[in-house]
Amino acid sequence: MGQNLQNGGRLRPVDLARGHGLSTQAVRNYEEAGILPATDRTPTGYRTYTSLHARALRAFLALVPGHGHQTATSIMRAVNQGEVDEAFRLIDDSHAQLLDDRRTLQAVESALRDLEPTAAPEPDAASGPDASSGLVDRFIGPLAEELGIRPATLRKWERAGLMRPRRDPLTGYRVYDESDVRDARLAHQLRRGGYLLEQIAPLIAQVRSAGGLEPLEAALSDWRGRVSARGRAMLTGAAELEAYLRERG
């Protein structure tokens, strides 16, 4: 990062912006948002920055990949307002979310290991949830309650092709057999992992038709890589934030 040595080590907006590929307006916006500490002004009204501002900018940009723009902004704003414990709380929340994401990924992988290697047999249209050959069959209400979602969500997933429940011949109610329950659980876990319905539908359809887990391997590998990358980004952000806190004294 270039430094304007003619001004006694003071930095201009362009000096901060240049090293990060930012515009000078972005630097000003960061100051106004509280991401950077307040600046001094020259007698003619120009902003002057110091190495402390440069360190704050580096800390913020390092925090963004791991915590997201909004949380990184809140962390920096808290630090600059002297509320360091609040900044630490925000960081803890992000780590808790990452841990939850990692557990969700592990849950999906565990669920996939339990999938049957072959397609389930066609259900008997005369059987229902109480039939001896279909003890795991469920109506929409109990299944929604089991997953912690609304029945409307299951109907939406059905319209998206994620499952194909049959209808009870007497009541007309949806009946979810073992394969439907499995697909609903997979859809639920993948949704928690951030996947869209249009991304989930072809994966479940391929697993259903091929009787294998290979179609999901690439998605899980990508998901695992994103979780790991976020964890490493949090380490980088923590190091830069610690450097900024030291310089603030």
mmCIF file of N, CA and C in Angstrom, residues 128-195:
data_model
loop_
_atom_site.group_PDB
_atom_site.id
_atom_site.type_symbol
_atom_site.label_atom_id
_atom_site.label_comp_id
_atom_site.label_asym_id
_atom_site.label_seq_id
_atom_site.Cartn_x
_atom_site.Cartn_y
_atom_site.Cartn_z
ATOM 1 N N GLY A 128 -52.182 -48.777 4.049
ATOM 2 C CA GLY A 128 -52.190 -47.450 4.664
ATOM 3 C C GLY A 128 -51.161 -47.382 5.750
ATOM 4 N N PRO A 129 -51.167 -46.307 6.534
ATOM 5 C CA PRO A 129 -50.172 -46.133 7.575
ATOM 6 C C PRO A 129 -50.205 -47.219 8.629
ATOM 7 N N ASP A 130 -51.331 -47.947 8.769
ATOM 8 C CA ASP A 130 -51.412 -48.970 9.796
ATOM 9 C C ASP A 130 -51.179 -50.378 9.255
ATOM 10 N N ALA A 131 -50.894 -50.454 7.958
ATOM 11 C CA ALA A 131 -50.691 -51.778 7.373
ATOM 12 C C ALA A 131 -49.426 -52.401 7.921
ATOM 13 N N SER A 132 -49.455 -53.735 8.092
ATOM 14 C CA SER A 132 -48.295 -54.421 8.678
ATOM 15 C C SER A 132 -47.075 -54.333 7.794
ATOM 16 N N SER A 133 -47.265 -54.174 6.478
ATOM 17 C CA SER A 133 -46.127 -54.097 5.568
ATOM 18 C C SER A 133 -45.612 -52.681 5.411
ATOM 19 N N GLY A 134 -46.214 -51.709 6.091
ATOM 20 C CA GLY A 134 -45.771 -50.327 5.924
ATOM 21 C C GLY A 134 -45.760 -49.576 7.231
ATOM 22 N N LEU A 135 -45.067 -50.103 8.231
ATOM 23 C CA LEU A 135 -45.092 -49.518 9.561
ATOM 24 C C LEU A 135 -44.503 -48.119 9.601
ATOM 25 N N VAL A 136 -43.671 -47.756 8.628
ATOM 26 C CA VAL A 136 -43.053 -46.438 8.657
ATOM 27 C C VAL A 136 -43.869 -45.418 7.868
ATOM 28 N N ASP A 137 -44.976 -45.822 7.260
ATOM 29 C CA ASP A 137 -45.796 -44.879 6.501
ATOM 30 C C ASP A 137 -46.345 -43.789 7.423
ATOM 31 N N ARG A 138 -46.461 -42.587 6.867
ATOM 32 C CA ARG A 138 -46.939 -41.462 7.664
ATOM 33 C C ARG A 138 -47.905 -40.616 6.850
ATOM 34 N N PHE A 139 -48.815 -39.952 7.556
ATOM 35 C CA PHE A 139 -49.594 -38.890 6.948
ATOM 36 C C PHE A 139 -48.767 -37.608 7.016
ATOM 37 N N ILE A 140 -49.245 -36.561 6.351
ATOM 38 C CA ILE A 140 -48.456 -35.337 6.210
ATOM 39 C C ILE A 140 -48.206 -34.638 7.549
ATOM 40 N N GLY A 141 -49.211 -34.641 8.434
ATOM 41 C CA GLY A 141 -49.037 -33.949 9.710
ATOM 42 C C GLY A 141 -47.935 -34.529 10.567
ATOM 43 N N PRO A 142 -47.970 -35.849 10.855
ATOM 44 C CA PRO A 142 -46.908 -36.438 11.662
ATOM 45 C C PRO A 142 -45.514 -36.293 11.050
ATOM 46 N N LEU A 143 -45.417 -36.419 9.713
ATOM 47 C CA LEU A 143 -44.110 -36.281 9.078
ATOM 48 C C LEU A 143 -43.590 -34.851 9.210
ATOM 49 N N ALA A 144 -44.464 -33.868 9.004
ATOM 50 C CA ALA A 144 -44.054 -32.475 9.155
ATOM 51 C C ALA A 144 -43.596 -32.199 10.580
ATOM 52 N N GLU A 145 -44.326 -32.747 11.554
ATOM 53 C CA GLU A 145 -43.954 -32.545 12.957
ATOM 54 C C GLU A 145 -42.607 -33.187 13.256
ATOM 55 N N GLU A 146 -42.371 -34.356 12.698
ATOM 56 C CA GLU A 146 -41.100 -35.059 12.905
ATOM 57 C C GLU A 146 -39.922 -34.230 12.382
ATOM 58 N N LEU A 147 -40.117 -33.578 11.247
ATOM 59 C CA LEU A 147 -39.045 -32.795 10.636
ATOM 60 C C LEU A 147 -38.958 -31.378 11.190
ATOM 61 N N GLY A 148 -39.981 -30.954 11.925
ATOM 62 C CA GLY A 148 -39.987 -29.595 12.457
ATOM 63 C C GLY A 148 -40.310 -28.555 11.407
ATOM 64 N N ILE A 149 -41.158 -28.914 10.448
ATOM 65 C CA ILE A 149 -41.551 -27.990 9.389
ATOM 66 C C ILE A 149 -43.075 -27.982 9.298
ATOM 67 N N ARG A 150 -43.603 -27.121 8.430
ATOM 68 C CA ARG A 150 -45.052 -27.056 8.246
ATOM 69 C C ARG A 150 -45.502 -28.032 7.152
ATOM 70 N N PRO A 151 -46.734 -28.530 7.261
ATOM 71 C CA PRO A 151 -47.258 -29.390 6.175
ATOM 72 C C PRO A 151 -47.198 -28.696 4.815
ATOM 73 N N ALA A 152 -47.387 -27.368 4.809
ATOM 74 C CA ALA A 152 -47.324 -26.638 3.537
ATOM 75 C C ALA A 152 -45.958 -26.781 2.885
ATOM 76 N N THR A 153 -44.914 -26.920 3.697
ATOM 77 C CA THR A 153 -43.566 -27.090 3.145
ATOM 78 C C THR A 153 -43.450 -28.433 2.436
ATOM 79 N N LEU A 154 -44.028 -29.474 3.019
ATOM 80 C CA LEU A 154 -44.006 -30.785 2.361
ATOM 81 C C LEU A 154 -44.782 -30.759 1.050
ATOM 82 N N ARG A 155 -45.913 -30.032 1.037
ATOM 83 C CA ARG A 155 -46.672 -29.932 -0.215
ATOM 84 C C ARG A 155 -45.862 -29.189 -1.275
ATOM 85 N N LYS A 156 -45.122 -28.157 -0.835
ATOM 86 C CA LYS A 156 -44.273 -27.420 -1.769
ATOM 87 C C LYS A 156 -43.168 -28.312 -2.321
ATOM 88 N N TRP A 157 -42.573 -29.125 -1.462
ATOM 89 C CA TRP A 157 -41.532 -30.036 -1.914
ATOM 90 C C TRP A 157 -42.097 -31.075 -2.893
ATOM 91 N N GLU A 158 -43.316 -31.509 -2.641
ATOM 92 C CA GLU A 158 -43.943 -32.454 -3.562
ATOM 93 C C GLU A 158 -44.122 -31.824 -4.937
ATOM 94 N N ARG A 159 -44.583 -30.567 -4.975
ATOM 95 C CA ARG A 159 -44.752 -29.873 -6.264
ATOM 96 C C ARG A 159 -43.416 -29.712 -6.980
ATOM 97 N N ALA A 160 -42.333 -29.609 -6.199
ATOM 98 C CA ALA A 160 -40.995 -29.470 -6.799
ATOM 99 C C ALA A 160 -40.418 -30.813 -7.221
ATOM 100 N N GLY A 161 -41.143 -31.909 -6.957
ATOM 101 C CA GLY A 161 -40.688 -33.223 -7.392
ATOM 102 C C GLY A 161 -39.763 -33.928 -6.435
ATOM 103 N N LEU A 162 -39.688 -33.462 -5.178
ATOM 104 C CA LEU A 162 -38.763 -34.070 -4.223
ATOM 105 C C LEU A 162 -39.294 -35.376 -3.651
ATOM 106 N N MET A 163 -40.604 -35.572 -3.682
ATOM 107 C CA MET A 163 -41.196 -36.813 -3.196
ATOM 108 C C MET A 163 -42.514 -37.054 -3.926
ATOM 109 N N ARG A 164 -42.982 -38.296 -3.847
ATOM 110 C CA ARG A 164 -44.184 -38.675 -4.595
ATOM 111 C C ARG A 164 -45.113 -39.505 -3.712
ATOM 112 N N PRO A 165 -45.728 -38.908 -2.694
ATOM 113 C CA PRO A 165 -46.608 -39.690 -1.812
ATOM 114 C C PRO A 165 -47.844 -40.173 -2.560
ATOM 115 N N ARG A 166 -48.292 -41.346 -2.190
ATOM 116 C CA ARG A 166 -49.531 -41.855 -2.767
ATOM 117 C C ARG A 166 -50.707 -41.293 -1.954
ATOM 118 N N ARG A 167 -51.912 -41.529 -2.421
ATOM 119 C CA ARG A 167 -53.117 -41.063 -1.737
ATOM 120 C C ARG A 167 -53.846 -42.253 -1.101
ATOM 121 N N ASP A 168 -54.295 -42.069 0.113
ATOM 122 C CA ASP A 168 -55.092 -43.097 0.760
ATOM 123 C C ASP A 168 -56.401 -43.241 -0.016
ATOM 124 N N PRO A 169 -56.790 -44.463 -0.437
ATOM 125 C CA PRO A 169 -57.989 -44.639 -1.284
ATOM 126 C C PRO A 169 -59.292 -44.280 -0.577
ATOM 127 N N LEU A 170 -59.303 -44.298 0.738
ATOM 128 C CA LEU A 170 -60.524 -44.000 1.475
ATOM 129 C C LEU A 170 -60.657 -42.526 1.822
ATOM 130 N N THR A 171 -59.558 -41.918 2.268
ATOM 131 C CA THR A 171 -59.622 -40.528 2.735
ATOM 132 C C THR A 171 -59.077 -39.533 1.722
ATOM 133 N N GLY A 172 -58.239 -39.994 0.793
ATOM 134 C CA GLY A 172 -57.596 -39.096 -0.154
ATOM 135 C C GLY A 172 -56.388 -38.384 0.425
ATOM 136 N N TYR A 173 -56.038 -38.699 1.690
ATOM 137 C CA TYR A 173 -54.891 -38.054 2.324
ATOM 138 C C TYR A 173 -53.576 -38.564 1.709
ATOM 139 N N ARG A 174 -52.574 -37.718 1.735
ATOM 140 C CA ARG A 174 -51.246 -38.147 1.289
ATOM 141 C C ARG A 174 -50.697 -39.167 2.285
ATOM 142 N N VAL A 175 -50.055 -40.204 1.732
ATOM 143 C CA VAL A 175 -49.407 -41.215 2.554
ATOM 144 C C VAL A 175 -47.943 -41.304 2.108
ATOM 145 N N TYR A 176 -47.035 -41.085 3.053
ATOM 146 C CA TYR A 176 -45.600 -41.085 2.760
ATOM 147 C C TYR A 176 -45.012 -42.423 3.185
ATOM 148 N N ASP A 177 -44.526 -43.188 2.184
ATOM 149 C CA ASP A 177 -43.932 -44.471 2.518
ATOM 150 C C ASP A 177 -42.464 -44.276 2.887
ATOM 151 N N GLU A 178 -41.765 -45.379 3.058
ATOM 152 C CA GLU A 178 -40.382 -45.319 3.541
ATOM 153 C C GLU A 178 -39.486 -44.489 2.625
ATOM 154 N N SER A 179 -39.635 -44.662 1.313
ATOM 155 C CA SER A 179 -38.784 -43.907 0.395
ATOM 156 C C SER A 179 -39.131 -42.418 0.413
ATOM 157 N N ASP A 180 -40.410 -42.085 0.582
ATOM 158 C CA ASP A 180 -40.802 -40.677 0.676
ATOM 159 C C ASP A 180 -40.236 -40.027 1.934
ATOM 160 N N VAL A 181 -40.296 -40.778 3.050
ATOM 161 C CA VAL A 181 -39.749 -40.264 4.306
ATOM 162 C C VAL A 181 -38.247 -40.014 4.159
ATOM 163 N N ARG A 182 -37.559 -40.966 3.525
ATOM 164 C CA ARG A 182 -36.124 -40.799 3.291
ATOM 165 C C ARG A 182 -35.850 -39.556 2.461
ATOM 166 N N ASP A 183 -36.604 -39.377 1.368
ATOM 167 C CA ASP A 183 -36.393 -38.217 0.502
ATOM 168 C C ASP A 183 -36.714 -36.914 1.227
ATOM 169 N N ALA A 184 -37.738 -36.941 2.083
ATOM 170 C CA ALA A 184 -38.081 -35.741 2.848
ATOM 171 C C ALA A 184 -36.968 -35.377 3.816
ATOM 172 N N ARG A 185 -36.388 -36.382 4.447
ATOM 173 C CA ARG A 185 -35.286 -36.113 5.378
ATOM 174 C C ARG A 185 -34.079 -35.547 4.641
ATOM 175 N N LEU A 186 -33.776 -36.126 3.490
ATOM 176 C CA LEU A 186 -32.651 -35.615 2.698
ATOM 177 C C LEU A 186 -32.909 -34.185 2.244
ATOM 178 N N ALA A 187 -34.126 -33.933 1.776
ATOM 179 C CA ALA A 187 -34.465 -32.580 1.330
ATOM 180 C C ALA A 187 -34.331 -31.590 2.476
ATOM 181 N N HIS A 188 -34.788 -31.989 3.662
ATOM 182 C CA HIS A 188 -34.721 -31.116 4.824
ATOM 183 C C HIS A 188 -33.274 -30.780 5.175
ATOM 184 N N GLN A 189 -32.417 -31.787 5.167
ATOM 185 C CA GLN A 189 -31.013 -31.559 5.504
ATOM 186 C C GLN A 189 -30.324 -30.695 4.447
ATOM 187 N N LEU A 190 -30.603 -30.976 3.183
ATOM 188 C CA LEU A 190 -29.973 -30.193 2.125
ATOM 189 C C LEU A 190 -30.456 -28.753 2.129
ATOM 190 N N ARG A 191 -31.733 -28.535 2.438
ATOM 191 C CA ARG A 191 -32.237 -27.163 2.550
ATOM 192 C C ARG A 191 -31.521 -26.429 3.674
ATOM 193 N N ARG A 192 -31.312 -27.108 4.790
ATOM 194 C CA ARG A 192 -30.573 -26.494 5.896
ATOM 195 C C ARG A 192 -29.143 -26.180 5.483
ATOM 196 N N GLY A 193 -28.611 -26.955 4.558
ATOM 197 C CA GLY A 193 -27.263 -26.707 4.072
ATOM 198 C C GLY A 193 -27.186 -25.609 3.023
ATOM 199 N N GLY A 194 -28.310 -24.990 2.685
ATOM 200 C CA GLY A 194 -28.297 -23.866 1.765
ATOM 201 C C GLY A 194 -28.638 -24.194 0.331
ATOM 202 N N TYR A 195 -29.021 -25.439 0.044
ATOM 203 C CA TYR A 195 -29.338 -25.806 -1.331
ATOM 204 C C TYR A 195 -30.765 -25.420 -1.685
#
